[in-house]
PDB file of C-alpha atoms in Angstrom:
ATOM      1  CA  UNK A 129     -10.006 -13.318  13.393  1.00 27.00           C
ATOM      2  CA  UNK A 130      -6.848 -11.869  14.871  1.00 30.00           C
ATOM      3  CA  UNK A 131      -6.708  -8.121  14.334  1.00 32.00           C
ATOM      4  CA  UNK A 132      -3.514  -7.035  12.616  1.00 33.00           C
ATOM      5  CA  UNK A 133      -2.294  -3.602  13.667  1.00 31.00           C
ATOM      6  CA  UNK A 134       0.542  -2.351  11.471  1.00 34.00           C
ATOM      7  CA  UNK A 135       3.023   0.218  12.711  1.00 34.00           C
ATOM      8  CA  UNK A 136       2.880   3.496  10.889  1.00 38.00           C
ATOM      9  CA  UNK A 137       5.607   3.726   8.275  1.00 44.00           C
ATOM     10  CA  UNK A 138       5.283   7.492   8.038  1.00 49.00           C
ATOM     11  CA  UNK A 139       4.661  10.181  10.611  1.00 52.00           C
ATOM     12  CA  UNK A 140       3.706  13.788  10.106  1.00 51.00           C
ATOM     13  CA  UNK A 141       3.783  17.000  12.102  1.00 53.00           C
ATOM     14  CA  UNK A 142       0.433  18.741  12.416  1.00 55.00           C
ATOM     15  CA  UNK A 143      -0.342  22.418  12.376  1.00 59.00           C
ATOM     16  CA  UNK A 144      -1.568  23.594  15.770  1.00 56.00           C
ATOM     17  CA  UNK A 145      -5.025  24.440  14.370  1.00 78.00           C
ATOM     18  CA  UNK A 146      -5.626  20.988  12.887  1.00 88.00           C
ATOM     19  CA  UNK A 147      -7.930  18.396  14.438  1.00 93.00           C
ATOM     20  CA  UNK A 148      -6.730  14.780  14.216  1.00 93.00           C
ATOM     21  CA  UNK A 149      -8.671  11.568  14.895  1.00 95.00           C
ATOM     22  CA  UNK A 150      -7.762   7.902  14.564  1.00 95.00           C
ATOM     23  CA  UNK A 151      -9.754   4.697  14.115  1.00 96.00           C
ATOM     24  CA  UNK A 152      -8.821   1.085  13.353  1.00 94.00           C
ATOM     25  CA  UNK A 153     -10.106   0.307   9.844  1.00 95.00           C
ATOM     26  CA  UNK A 154      -8.777  -2.103   7.199  1.00 92.00           C
ATOM     27  CA  UNK A 155      -6.758  -3.823   9.954  1.00 85.00           C
ATOM     28  CA  UNK A 156      -4.607  -0.765  10.580  1.00 89.00           C
ATOM     29  CA  UNK A 157      -4.633   2.716  12.074  1.00 92.00           C
ATOM     30  CA  UNK A 158      -6.439   5.246   9.889  1.00 96.00           C
ATOM     31  CA  UNK A 159      -5.803   8.848  10.896  1.00 95.00           C
ATOM     32  CA  UNK A 160      -7.573  11.831   9.362  1.00 96.00           C
ATOM     33  CA  UNK A 161      -6.556  15.406  10.162  1.00 95.00           C
ATOM     34  CA  UNK A 162      -8.177  18.630   8.988  1.00 95.00           C
ATOM     35  CA  UNK A 163      -8.517  22.278   9.921  1.00 93.00           C
ATOM     36  CA  UNK A 164     -10.936  22.828  12.779  1.00 93.00           C
ATOM     37  CA  UNK A 165     -13.467  24.444  10.437  1.00 94.00           C
ATOM     38  CA  UNK A 166     -13.539  21.237   8.343  1.00 95.00           C
ATOM     39  CA  UNK A 167     -13.389  18.762  11.224  1.00 94.00           C
ATOM     40  CA  UNK A 168     -17.050  17.777  10.743  1.00 95.00           C
ATOM     41  CA  UNK A 169     -15.959  15.954   7.571  1.00 97.00           C
ATOM     42  CA  UNK A 170     -13.581  13.651   9.430  1.00 97.00           C
ATOM     43  CA  UNK A 171     -16.423  11.332  10.455  1.00 97.00           C
ATOM     44  CA  UNK A 172     -17.488  11.148   6.810  1.00 97.00           C
ATOM     45  CA  UNK A 173     -13.934  10.173   5.926  1.00 98.00           C
ATOM     46  CA  UNK A 174     -13.968   7.255   8.346  1.00 98.00           C
ATOM     47  CA  UNK A 175     -17.337   6.130   6.951  1.00 98.00           C
ATOM     48  CA  UNK A 176     -15.859   6.126   3.437  1.00 98.00           C
ATOM     49  CA  UNK A 177     -12.887   4.039   4.583  1.00 98.00           C
ATOM     50  CA  UNK A 178     -15.280   1.542   6.185  1.00 98.00           C
ATOM     51  CA  UNK A 179     -17.276   1.312   2.950  1.00 98.00           C
ATOM     52  CA  UNK A 180     -14.051   0.651   1.024  1.00 98.00           C
ATOM     53  CA  UNK A 181     -13.145  -2.038   3.545  1.00 98.00           C
ATOM     54  CA  UNK A 182     -16.483  -3.772   2.974  1.00 98.00           C
ATOM     55  CA  UNK A 183     -15.729  -3.844  -0.743  1.00 98.00           C
ATOM     56  CA  UNK A 184     -12.050  -4.807  -0.792  1.00 98.00           C
ATOM     57  CA  UNK A 185     -11.339  -6.764   2.386  1.00 94.00           C
ATOM     58  CA  UNK A 186     -10.444 -10.439   2.148  1.00 90.00           C
ATOM     59  CA  UNK A 187     -10.754 -10.739   5.953  1.00 88.00           C
ATOM     60  CA  UNK A 188     -14.243  -9.426   6.728  1.00 92.00           C
ATOM     61  CA  UNK A 189     -16.727 -12.227   6.121  1.00 93.00           C
ATOM     62  CA  UNK A 190     -19.288  -9.794   4.659  1.00 96.00           C
ATOM     63  CA  UNK A 191     -16.876  -8.028   2.298  1.00 97.00           C
ATOM     64  CA  UNK A 192     -17.045  -8.479  -1.461  1.00 98.00           C
ATOM     65  CA  UNK A 193     -13.518  -9.881  -1.909  1.00 97.00           C
ATOM     66  CA  UNK A 194     -13.938 -12.320   0.975  1.00 96.00           C
ATOM     67  CA  UNK A 195     -17.147 -13.623  -0.613  1.00 98.00           C
ATOM     68  CA  UNK A 196     -15.473 -13.844  -4.024  1.00 98.00           C
ATOM     69  CA  UNK A 197     -12.662 -15.948  -2.560  1.00 96.00           C
ATOM     70  CA  UNK A 198     -15.128 -18.134  -0.673  1.00 96.00           C
ATOM     71  CA  UNK A 199     -17.822 -18.636  -3.325  1.00 98.00           C
ATOM     72  CA  UNK A 200     -15.785 -18.104  -6.532  1.00 98.00           C
ATOM     73  CA  UNK A 201     -18.424 -15.537  -7.567  1.00 98.00           C
ATOM     74  CA  UNK A 202     -19.764 -12.260  -6.175  1.00 98.00           C
ATOM     75  CA  UNK A 203     -21.896  -9.326  -7.256  1.00 98.00           C
ATOM     76  CA  UNK A 204     -19.720  -6.216  -7.335  1.00 98.00           C
ATOM     77  CA  UNK A 205     -20.344  -2.726  -6.010  1.00 98.00           C
ATOM     78  CA  UNK A 206     -18.756   0.402  -7.493  1.00 98.00           C
ATOM     79  CA  UNK A 207     -15.669   0.347  -5.286  1.00 98.00           C
ATOM     80  CA  UNK A 208     -14.956  -3.339  -5.916  1.00 98.00           C
ATOM     81  CA  UNK A 209     -15.335  -2.969  -9.680  1.00 98.00           C
ATOM     82  CA  UNK A 210     -13.100   0.100  -9.789  1.00 98.00           C
ATOM     83  CA  UNK A 211     -10.419  -1.570  -7.653  1.00 98.00           C
ATOM     84  CA  UNK A 212     -10.383  -4.684  -9.837  1.00 98.00           C
ATOM     85  CA  UNK A 213     -10.145  -2.512 -12.954  1.00 98.00           C
ATOM     86  CA  UNK A 214      -7.221  -0.585 -11.477  1.00 98.00           C
ATOM     87  CA  UNK A 215      -5.519  -3.829 -10.481  1.00 98.00           C
ATOM     88  CA  UNK A 216      -5.731  -5.031 -14.066  1.00 97.00           C
ATOM     89  CA  UNK A 217      -4.034  -1.778 -15.151  1.00 97.00           C
ATOM     90  CA  UNK A 218      -1.325  -2.179 -12.528  1.00 98.00           C
ATOM     91  CA  UNK A 219      -0.674  -5.756 -13.635  1.00 98.00           C
ATOM     92  CA  UNK A 220      -0.087  -4.558 -17.191  1.00 98.00           C
ATOM     93  CA  UNK A 221       1.986  -1.492 -16.235  1.00 98.00           C
ATOM     94  CA  UNK A 222       4.299  -3.473 -13.943  1.00 98.00           C
ATOM     95  CA  UNK A 223       4.836  -6.405 -16.304  1.00 97.00           C
ATOM     96  CA  UNK A 224       2.908  -8.678 -13.951  1.00 97.00           C
ATOM     97  CA  UNK A 225       4.772  -7.816 -10.744  1.00 96.00           C
ATOM     98  CA  UNK A 226       1.568  -6.405  -9.276  1.00 97.00           C
ATOM     99  CA  UNK A 227      -0.737  -9.419  -9.247  1.00 96.00           C
ATOM    100  CA  UNK A 228      -3.709  -9.598  -6.890  1.00 97.00           C
ATOM    101  CA  UNK A 229      -3.938 -13.379  -7.327  1.00 96.00           C
ATOM    102  CA  UNK A 230      -1.007 -13.756  -4.895  1.00 91.00           C
ATOM    103  CA  UNK A 231      -3.824 -14.260  -2.391  1.00 88.00           C
ATOM    104  CA  UNK A 232      -3.291 -17.984  -2.934  1.00 86.00           C
ATOM    105  CA  UNK A 233      -0.008 -17.429  -1.068  1.00 84.00           C
ATOM    106  CA  UNK A 234      -0.749 -14.526   1.293  1.00 79.00           C
ATOM    107  CA  UNK A 235      -4.192 -15.744   2.327  1.00 75.00           C
ATOM    108  CA  UNK A 236      -4.080 -19.507   1.804  1.00 72.00           C
ATOM    109  CA  UNK A 237      -0.489 -20.377   2.753  1.00 66.00           C
ATOM    110  CA  UNK A 238       1.138 -17.774   5.021  1.00 60.00           C
ATOM    111  CA  UNK A 239      -2.301 -16.591   6.199  1.00 58.00           C
ATOM    112  CA  UNK A 240      -0.938 -13.175   7.167  1.00 59.00           C
ATOM    113  CA  UNK A 241      -3.122 -11.760   9.914  1.00 61.00           C
ATOM    114  CA  UNK A 242      -4.970 -15.010  10.626  1.00 66.00           C
ATOM    115  CA  UNK A 243      -3.456 -18.260  11.993  1.00 68.00           C
ATOM    116  CA  UNK A 244      -0.090 -17.328  10.464  1.00 65.00           C
ATOM    117  CA  UNK A 245       2.325 -20.046   9.409  1.00 62.00           C
ATOM    118  CA  UNK A 246       5.422 -20.513   7.230  1.00 64.00           C
ATOM    119  CA  UNK A 247       4.678 -21.948   3.799  1.00 65.00           C
ATOM    120  CA  UNK A 248       6.769 -24.853   2.505  1.00 76.00           C
ATOM    121  CA  UNK A 249       8.696 -24.694  -0.764  1.00 77.00           C
ATOM    122  CA  UNK A 250       6.370 -27.273  -2.293  1.00 83.00           C
ATOM    123  CA  UNK A 251       3.291 -25.315  -1.254  1.00 80.00           C
ATOM    124  CA  UNK A 252       4.715 -22.159  -2.807  1.00 77.00           C
ATOM    125  CA  UNK A 253       5.599 -23.970  -6.027  1.00 81.00           C
ATOM    126  CA  UNK A 254       2.111 -25.481  -6.292  1.00 77.00           C
ATOM    127  CA  UNK A 255       0.249 -22.245  -5.440  1.00 82.00           C
ATOM    128  CA  UNK A 256      -2.044 -21.001  -8.194  1.00 90.00           C
ATOM    129  CA  UNK A 257      -1.102 -17.446  -9.185  1.00 93.00           C
ATOM    130  CA  UNK A 258      -2.785 -16.506 -12.445  1.00 96.00           C
ATOM    131  CA  UNK A 259      -4.466 -13.201 -13.271  1.00 97.00           C
ATOM    132  CA  UNK A 260      -6.378 -14.985 -16.054  1.00 97.00           C
ATOM    133  CA  UNK A 261      -8.158 -16.940 -13.337  1.00 97.00           C
ATOM    134  CA  UNK A 262     -10.070 -13.733 -12.506  1.00 98.00           C
ATOM    135  CA  UNK A 263     -12.920 -12.532 -14.734  1.00 98.00           C
ATOM    136  CA  UNK A 264     -15.228  -9.643 -14.020  1.00 98.00           C
ATOM    137  CA  UNK A 265     -17.547  -7.024 -15.444  1.00 97.00           C
ATOM    138  CA  UNK A 266     -19.284  -4.052 -13.890  1.00 97.00           C
ATOM    139  CA  UNK A 267     -21.846  -6.270 -12.145  1.00 97.00           C
ATOM    140  CA  UNK A 268     -20.051  -9.449 -11.057  1.00 98.00           C
ATOM    141  CA  UNK A 269     -16.741 -11.246 -10.704  1.00 98.00           C
ATOM    142  CA  UNK A 270     -15.646 -14.867 -10.954  1.00 98.00           C
ATOM    143  CA  UNK A 271     -12.440 -16.676  -9.966  1.00 98.00           C
ATOM    144  CA  UNK A 272     -11.228 -20.164 -10.828  1.00 97.00           C
ATOM    145  CA  UNK A 273     -10.883 -22.746  -8.090  1.00 96.00           C
ATOM    146  CA  UNK A 274      -7.575 -22.219  -6.271  1.00 95.00           C
ATOM    147  CA  UNK A 275      -7.409 -18.499  -7.086  1.00 96.00           C
ATOM    148  CA  UNK A 276      -7.536 -16.106  -4.133  1.00 95.00           C
ATOM    149  CA  UNK A 277      -7.737 -12.324  -4.495  1.00 97.00           C
ATOM    150  CA  UNK A 278      -5.700 -10.034  -2.233  1.00 93.00           C
ATOM    151  CA  UNK A 279      -6.149  -6.282  -2.788  1.00 96.00           C
ATOM    152  CA  UNK A 280      -3.876  -5.385   0.135  1.00 91.00           C
ATOM    153  CA  UNK A 281      -1.228  -4.036  -2.240  1.00 92.00           C
ATOM    154  CA  UNK A 282      -3.428  -1.112  -3.285  1.00 96.00           C
ATOM    155  CA  UNK A 283      -6.521  -1.120  -1.051  1.00 96.00           C
ATOM    156  CA  UNK A 284      -5.375   1.352   1.587  1.00 96.00           C
ATOM    157  CA  UNK A 285      -4.182   3.810  -1.050  1.00 97.00           C
ATOM    158  CA  UNK A 286      -7.540   3.386  -2.798  1.00 98.00           C
ATOM    159  CA  UNK A 287      -9.368   4.216   0.427  1.00 98.00           C
ATOM    160  CA  UNK A 288      -7.185   7.275   1.015  1.00 98.00           C
ATOM    161  CA  UNK A 289      -8.062   8.471  -2.507  1.00 98.00           C
ATOM    162  CA  UNK A 290     -11.785   8.156  -1.853  1.00 98.00           C
ATOM    163  CA  UNK A 291     -11.555  10.231   1.328  1.00 98.00           C
ATOM    164  CA  UNK A 292      -9.406  12.826  -0.451  1.00 98.00           C
ATOM    165  CA  UNK A 293     -11.968  13.039  -3.280  1.00 98.00           C
ATOM    166  CA  UNK A 294     -14.709  13.716  -0.730  1.00 98.00           C
ATOM    167  CA  UNK A 295     -12.642  16.415   0.951  1.00 98.00           C
ATOM    168  CA  UNK A 296     -11.798  18.123  -2.344  1.00 98.00           C
ATOM    169  CA  UNK A 297     -15.471  18.069  -3.375  1.00 98.00           C
ATOM    170  CA  UNK A 298     -16.286  19.924  -0.150  1.00 98.00           C
ATOM    171  CA  UNK A 299     -13.633  22.581  -0.690  1.00 97.00           C
ATOM    172  CA  UNK A 300     -11.130  21.307   1.869  1.00 96.00           C
ATOM    173  CA  UNK A 301      -7.658  22.679   1.145  1.00 93.00           C
ATOM    174  CA  UNK A 302      -5.699  21.490   4.178  1.00 94.00           C
ATOM    175  CA  UNK A 303      -6.035  17.883   5.336  1.00 95.00           C
ATOM    176  CA  UNK A 304      -3.968  14.730   5.812  1.00 95.00           C
ATOM    177  CA  UNK A 305      -5.395  11.253   5.292  1.00 96.00           C
ATOM    178  CA  UNK A 306      -3.300   8.296   6.441  1.00 95.00           C
ATOM    179  CA  UNK A 307      -3.831   4.528   6.329  1.00 94.00           C
ATOM    180  CA  UNK A 308      -0.655   2.925   7.665  1.00 84.00           C
ATOM    181  CA  UNK A 309       2.052   3.756   5.107  1.00 85.00           C
ATOM    182  CA  UNK A 310      -0.278   5.512   2.648  1.00 94.00           C
ATOM    183  CA  UNK A 311      -0.653   9.253   3.177  1.00 95.00           C
ATOM    184  CA  UNK A 312      -2.241  12.092   1.207  1.00 97.00           C
ATOM    185  CA  UNK A 313      -1.407  15.696   2.084  1.00 96.00           C
ATOM    186  CA  UNK A 314      -3.885  18.079   0.486  1.00 96.00           C
ATOM    187  CA  UNK A 315      -1.585  20.919   1.464  1.00 94.00           C
ATOM    188  CA  UNK A 316       2.143  20.759   2.157  1.00 92.00           C
ATOM    189  CA  UNK A 317       3.233  18.742   5.171  1.00 92.00           C
ATOM    190  CA  UNK A 318       6.240  17.598   7.177  1.00 91.00           C
ATOM    191  CA  UNK A 319       7.102  13.880   7.248  1.00 89.00           C
ATOM    192  CA  UNK A 320       9.262  11.466   9.204  1.00 85.00           C
ATOM    193  CA  UNK A 321       9.862   8.015   7.695  1.00 82.00           C
ATOM    194  CA  UNK A 322      10.064   5.242  10.279  1.00 77.00           C
ATOM    195  CA  UNK A 323      13.462   3.665  10.949  1.00 78.00           C
ATOM    196  CA  UNK A 324      13.072  -0.143  10.587  1.00 76.00           C
ATOM    197  CA  UNK A 325      16.033  -0.716  12.924  1.00 72.00           C
ATOM    198  CA  UNK A 326      15.154   1.614  15.793  1.00 73.00           C
ATOM    199  CA  UNK A 327      11.819   1.470  17.579  1.00 71.00           C
ATOM    200  CA  UNK A 328      10.081   4.859  17.323  1.00 72.00           C
ATOM    201  CA  UNK A 329      13.130   6.097  15.409  1.00 76.00           C
ATOM    202  CA  UNK A 330      13.218   8.209  12.258  1.00 80.00           C
ATOM    203  CA  UNK A 331      15.035   7.027   9.132  1.00 82.00           C
ATOM    204  CA  UNK A 332      14.747  10.443   7.525  1.00 86.00           C
ATOM    205  CA  UNK A 333      12.546  13.516   7.460  1.00 90.00           C
ATOM    206  CA  UNK A 334      11.432  15.973   4.787  1.00 93.00           C
ATOM    207  CA  UNK A 335       8.863  18.602   3.899  1.00 94.00           C
ATOM    208  CA  UNK A 336       6.705  18.428   0.803  1.00 95.00           C
ATOM    209  CA  UNK A 337       6.802  21.482  -1.486  1.00 95.00           C
ATOM    210  CA  UNK A 338       3.615  20.903  -3.511  1.00 94.00           C
ATOM    211  CA  UNK A 339      -0.039  20.689  -2.563  1.00 95.00           C
ATOM    212  CA  UNK A 340      -1.910  17.401  -2.915  1.00 97.00           C
ATOM    213  CA  UNK A 341       0.987  14.958  -2.883  1.00 97.00           C
ATOM    214  CA  UNK A 342       0.826  11.278  -1.998  1.00 97.00           C
ATOM    215  CA  UNK A 343       3.525   9.561   0.061  1.00 95.00           C
ATOM    216  CA  UNK A 344       3.569   5.764   0.250  1.00 93.00           C
ATOM    217  CA  UNK A 345       5.932   3.370   1.984  1.00 89.00           C
ATOM    218  CA  UNK A 346       6.006  -0.375   1.376  1.00 85.00           C
ATOM    219  CA  UNK A 347       8.266  -2.362   3.716  1.00 71.00           C
ATOM    220  CA  UNK A 348       9.033  -5.946   4.688  1.00 59.00           C
ATOM    221  CA  UNK A 349       9.624  -5.190   8.388  1.00 55.00           C
ATOM    222  CA  UNK A 350       6.067  -4.770   9.681  1.00 62.00           C
ATOM    223  CA  UNK A 351       4.254  -7.857   8.442  1.00 55.00           C
ATOM    224  CA  UNK A 352       5.962 -11.237   8.421  1.00 48.00           C
ATOM    225  CA  UNK A 353       5.936 -14.711   9.971  1.00 48.00           C
ATOM    226  CA  UNK A 354       8.898 -15.580  12.262  1.00 42.00           C
ATOM    227  CA  UNK A 355      11.376 -13.459  10.269  1.00 47.00           C
ATOM    228  CA  UNK A 356      11.401 -10.863   7.491  1.00 59.00           C
ATOM    229  CA  UNK A 357      12.410 -13.659   5.089  1.00 60.00           C
ATOM    230  CA  UNK A 358       8.743 -14.668   5.307  1.00 56.00           C
ATOM    231  CA  UNK A 359       7.249 -11.233   4.672  1.00 57.00           C
ATOM    232  CA  UNK A 360       3.954 -10.315   3.011  1.00 65.00           C
ATOM    233  CA  UNK A 361       5.520  -8.827  -0.141  1.00 78.00           C
ATOM    234  CA  UNK A 362       5.250 -11.756  -2.543  1.00 82.00           C
ATOM    235  CA  UNK A 363       6.975 -11.867  -5.930  1.00 85.00           C
ATOM    236  CA  UNK A 364       4.154 -13.349  -8.065  1.00 88.00           C
ATOM    237  CA  UNK A 365       6.581 -14.703 -10.665  1.00 90.00           C
ATOM    238  CA  UNK A 366       8.908 -16.461  -8.219  1.00 82.00           C
ATOM    239  CA  UNK A 367       6.023 -17.179  -5.811  1.00 79.00           C
ATOM    240  CA  UNK A 368       8.023 -16.282  -2.727  1.00 80.00           C
ATOM    241  CA  UNK A 369       8.644 -13.244  -0.468  1.00 79.00           C
ATOM    242  CA  UNK A 370      11.051 -10.554  -1.655  1.00 78.00           C
ATOM    243  CA  UNK A 371      14.359  -9.907   0.096  1.00 78.00           C
ATOM    244  CA  UNK A 372      16.078  -7.151  -1.961  1.00 84.00           C
ATOM    245  CA  UNK A 373      14.476  -4.106  -0.330  1.00 88.00           C
ATOM    246  CA  UNK A 374      13.706  -3.232   3.270  1.00 86.00           C
ATOM    247  CA  UNK A 375      11.476  -0.306   2.324  1.00 87.00           C
ATOM    248  CA  UNK A 376      10.332   1.601  -0.737  1.00 92.00           C
ATOM    249  CA  UNK A 377       8.932   5.125  -0.343  1.00 93.00           C
ATOM    250  CA  UNK A 378       7.336   6.890  -3.306  1.00 96.00           C
ATOM    251  CA  UNK A 379       6.339  10.566  -3.394  1.00 97.00           C
ATOM    252  CA  UNK A 380       4.335  12.133  -6.189  1.00 97.00           C
ATOM    253  CA  UNK A 381       1.218  13.591  -7.709  1.00 97.00           C
ATOM    254  CA  UNK A 382      -0.117  10.212  -8.823  1.00 98.00           C
ATOM    255  CA  UNK A 383      -3.166   8.886  -7.005  1.00 98.00           C
ATOM    256  CA  UNK A 384      -2.488   7.184  -3.688  1.00 98.00           C
ATOM    257  CA  UNK A 385      -3.827   3.962  -5.196  1.00 98.00           C
ATOM    258  CA  UNK A 386      -1.237   4.207  -7.990  1.00 98.00           C
ATOM    259  CA  UNK A 387       1.569   4.952  -5.532  1.00 98.00           C
ATOM    260  CA  UNK A 388       0.515   2.098  -3.246  1.00 96.00           C
ATOM    261  CA  UNK A 389       0.376  -0.421  -6.107  1.00 97.00           C
ATOM    262  CA  UNK A 390       3.639   0.700  -7.690  1.00 98.00           C
ATOM    263  CA  UNK A 391       5.479   0.657  -4.370  1.00 95.00           C
ATOM    264  CA  UNK A 392       4.213  -2.886  -3.846  1.00 93.00           C
ATOM    265  CA  UNK A 393       5.333  -3.934  -7.330  1.00 95.00           C
ATOM    266  CA  UNK A 394       8.760  -2.278  -7.044  1.00 95.00           C
ATOM    267  CA  UNK A 395       9.303  -4.044  -3.722  1.00 92.00           C
ATOM    268  CA  UNK A 396       9.124  -7.466  -5.403  1.00 93.00           C
ATOM    269  CA  UNK A 397      10.920  -6.684  -8.682  1.00 95.00           C
ATOM    270  CA  UNK A 398      14.550  -7.617  -9.376  1.00 93.00           C
ATOM    271  CA  UNK A 399      16.723  -4.675  -8.336  1.00 93.00           C
ATOM    272  CA  UNK A 400      17.728  -3.525 -11.831  1.00 96.00           C
ATOM    273  CA  UNK A 401      14.177  -3.768 -13.140  1.00 96.00           C
ATOM    274  CA  UNK A 402      12.857  -1.886 -10.095  1.00 96.00           C
ATOM    275  CA  UNK A 403      15.047   1.151 -10.730  1.00 97.00           C
ATOM    276  CA  UNK A 404      14.363   1.100 -14.473  1.00 97.00           C
ATOM    277  CA  UNK A 405      10.642   1.062 -13.733  1.00 97.00           C
ATOM    278  CA  UNK A 406      10.919   3.954 -11.277  1.00 97.00           C
ATOM    279  CA  UNK A 407      12.907   6.104 -13.679  1.00 94.00           C
ATOM    280  CA  UNK A 408       9.927   6.007 -16.048  1.00 94.00           C
ATOM    281  CA  UNK A 409       7.463   7.111 -13.360  1.00 95.00           C
ATOM    282  CA  UNK A 410       6.760  10.715 -12.420  1.00 94.00           C
ATOM    283  CA  UNK A 411       7.703  10.132  -8.762  1.00 97.00           C
ATOM    284  CA  UNK A 412      10.484  10.719  -6.299  1.00 97.00           C
ATOM    285  CA  UNK A 413      11.716   7.667  -4.430  1.00 96.00           C
ATOM    286  CA  UNK A 414      13.621   6.770  -1.281  1.00 94.00           C
ATOM    287  CA  UNK A 415      14.683   3.119  -1.130  1.00 93.00           C
ATOM    288  CA  UNK A 416      16.391   1.251   1.676  1.00 90.00           C
ATOM    289  CA  UNK A 417      18.084  -1.821   0.206  1.00 91.00           C
ATOM    290  CA  UNK A 418      18.664  -5.047   2.111  1.00 86.00           C
ATOM    291  CA  UNK A 419      22.304  -4.093   2.820  1.00 86.00           C
ATOM    292  CA  UNK A 420      21.053  -0.865   4.472  1.00 86.00           C
ATOM    293  CA  UNK A 421      22.122   1.375   1.595  1.00 90.00           C
ATOM    294  CA  UNK A 422      19.727   4.302   1.210  1.00 92.00           C
ATOM    295  CA  UNK A 423      19.054   5.255  -2.421  1.00 94.00           C
ATOM    296  CA  UNK A 424      17.383   8.622  -3.110  1.00 95.00           C
ATOM    297  CA  UNK A 425      16.193   9.641  -6.575  1.00 96.00           C
ATOM    298  CA  UNK A 426      17.850  12.544  -8.350  1.00 95.00           C
ATOM    299  CA  UNK A 427      14.490  14.314  -8.716  1.00 96.00           C
ATOM    300  CA  UNK A 428      13.608  14.250  -5.015  1.00 96.00           C
ATOM    301  CA  UNK A 429      13.952  18.066  -4.803  1.00 96.00           C
ATOM    302  CA  UNK A 430      10.981  18.323  -7.173  1.00 97.00           C
ATOM    303  CA  UNK A 431       8.772  17.071  -4.355  1.00 97.00           C
ATOM    304  CA  UNK A 432      10.584  17.727  -1.078  1.00 96.00           C
ATOM    305  CA  UNK A 433      12.907  20.077   0.784  1.00 95.00           C
ATOM    306  CA  UNK A 434      14.925  19.944   4.001  1.00 94.00           C
ATOM    307  CA  UNK A 435      15.651  16.235   3.576  1.00 93.00           C
ATOM    308  CA  UNK A 436      17.552  14.951   6.619  1.00 91.00           C
ATOM    309  CA  UNK A 437      18.918  11.382   6.786  1.00 88.00           C
ATOM    310  CA  UNK A 438      19.533   9.380   9.982  1.00 79.00           C
ATOM    311  CA  UNK A 439      23.037   8.248  10.906  1.00 74.00           C
ATOM    312  CA  UNK A 440      21.811   4.609  10.973  1.00 68.00           C
ATOM    313  CA  UNK A 441      22.097   4.375   7.182  1.00 66.00           C
ATOM    314  CA  UNK A 442      24.455   5.653   4.538  1.00 60.00           C
ATOM    315  CA  UNK A 443      22.998   7.633   1.664  1.00 59.00           C
ATOM    316  CA  UNK A 444      24.162   6.375  -1.727  1.00 58.00           C
ATOM    317  CA  UNK A 445      24.131   8.347  -4.987  1.00 52.00           C
ATOM    318  CA  UNK A 446      21.747   7.375  -7.748  1.00 57.00           C
TER     319      UNK A 446
END
């Protein structure tokens, strides 16, 4: 299997006293930082992320979701059951725009991360995307023939949550857990959002003003085949990649799993519906549209301060 290494969509500035370590887990860079006195827990954090990967991965041949896709049935562990339950909630809350059965397209057709190819229009039209083709209980899950499960739209956020839960349970007050574009700051932190147009460039920067905030970015510029028109963010209703947004960043007190899933769903919604959905969420948002207009929510000051925008884009009012 070809290892897919995604570029970080968010960067942060560490306090001098913090210890930071990085490993490749869930096909991306996972970085965990904590105060030196809590650094012994970092290894535990990586172990938790690896356990989540073995539950949710559709790439690892021993993982629960891979076996479900292969055998149409699998016995579930706690993480897999919880993730499937959450995915069902996200499907309902997003009016079906978050649908983990897009695996029939992401895994079977485009094969993102493994023998990648461009899907034909006929293949996309014939792909089976149907949440009702998945059935599960606390012990086991079943899928219909042709259904493939892809938890990539919430899995990294889910893993970040599990590490954060472990840290909180051990009294950690200052730590940062990052899995690609999904970050949890247990204390306040400083962030740079990657510029999609400039290598190693910053689109904007800000500081969080509340403890225990999640920051998630979903973008079409890191994972695609041949061009961003064939990106991994699949609209499950149209059964094709989205092209309206370059990146969607959400900031809030919701769980990182929630933020990850909702950023994924917003990325594939029609533009008007996306903003209507966001206005009903307790989050701040920073959205870069396909015409390079940067849209920042009116409530962004509730979560951040010292917001600085790059000259490469033009900030638009919302």
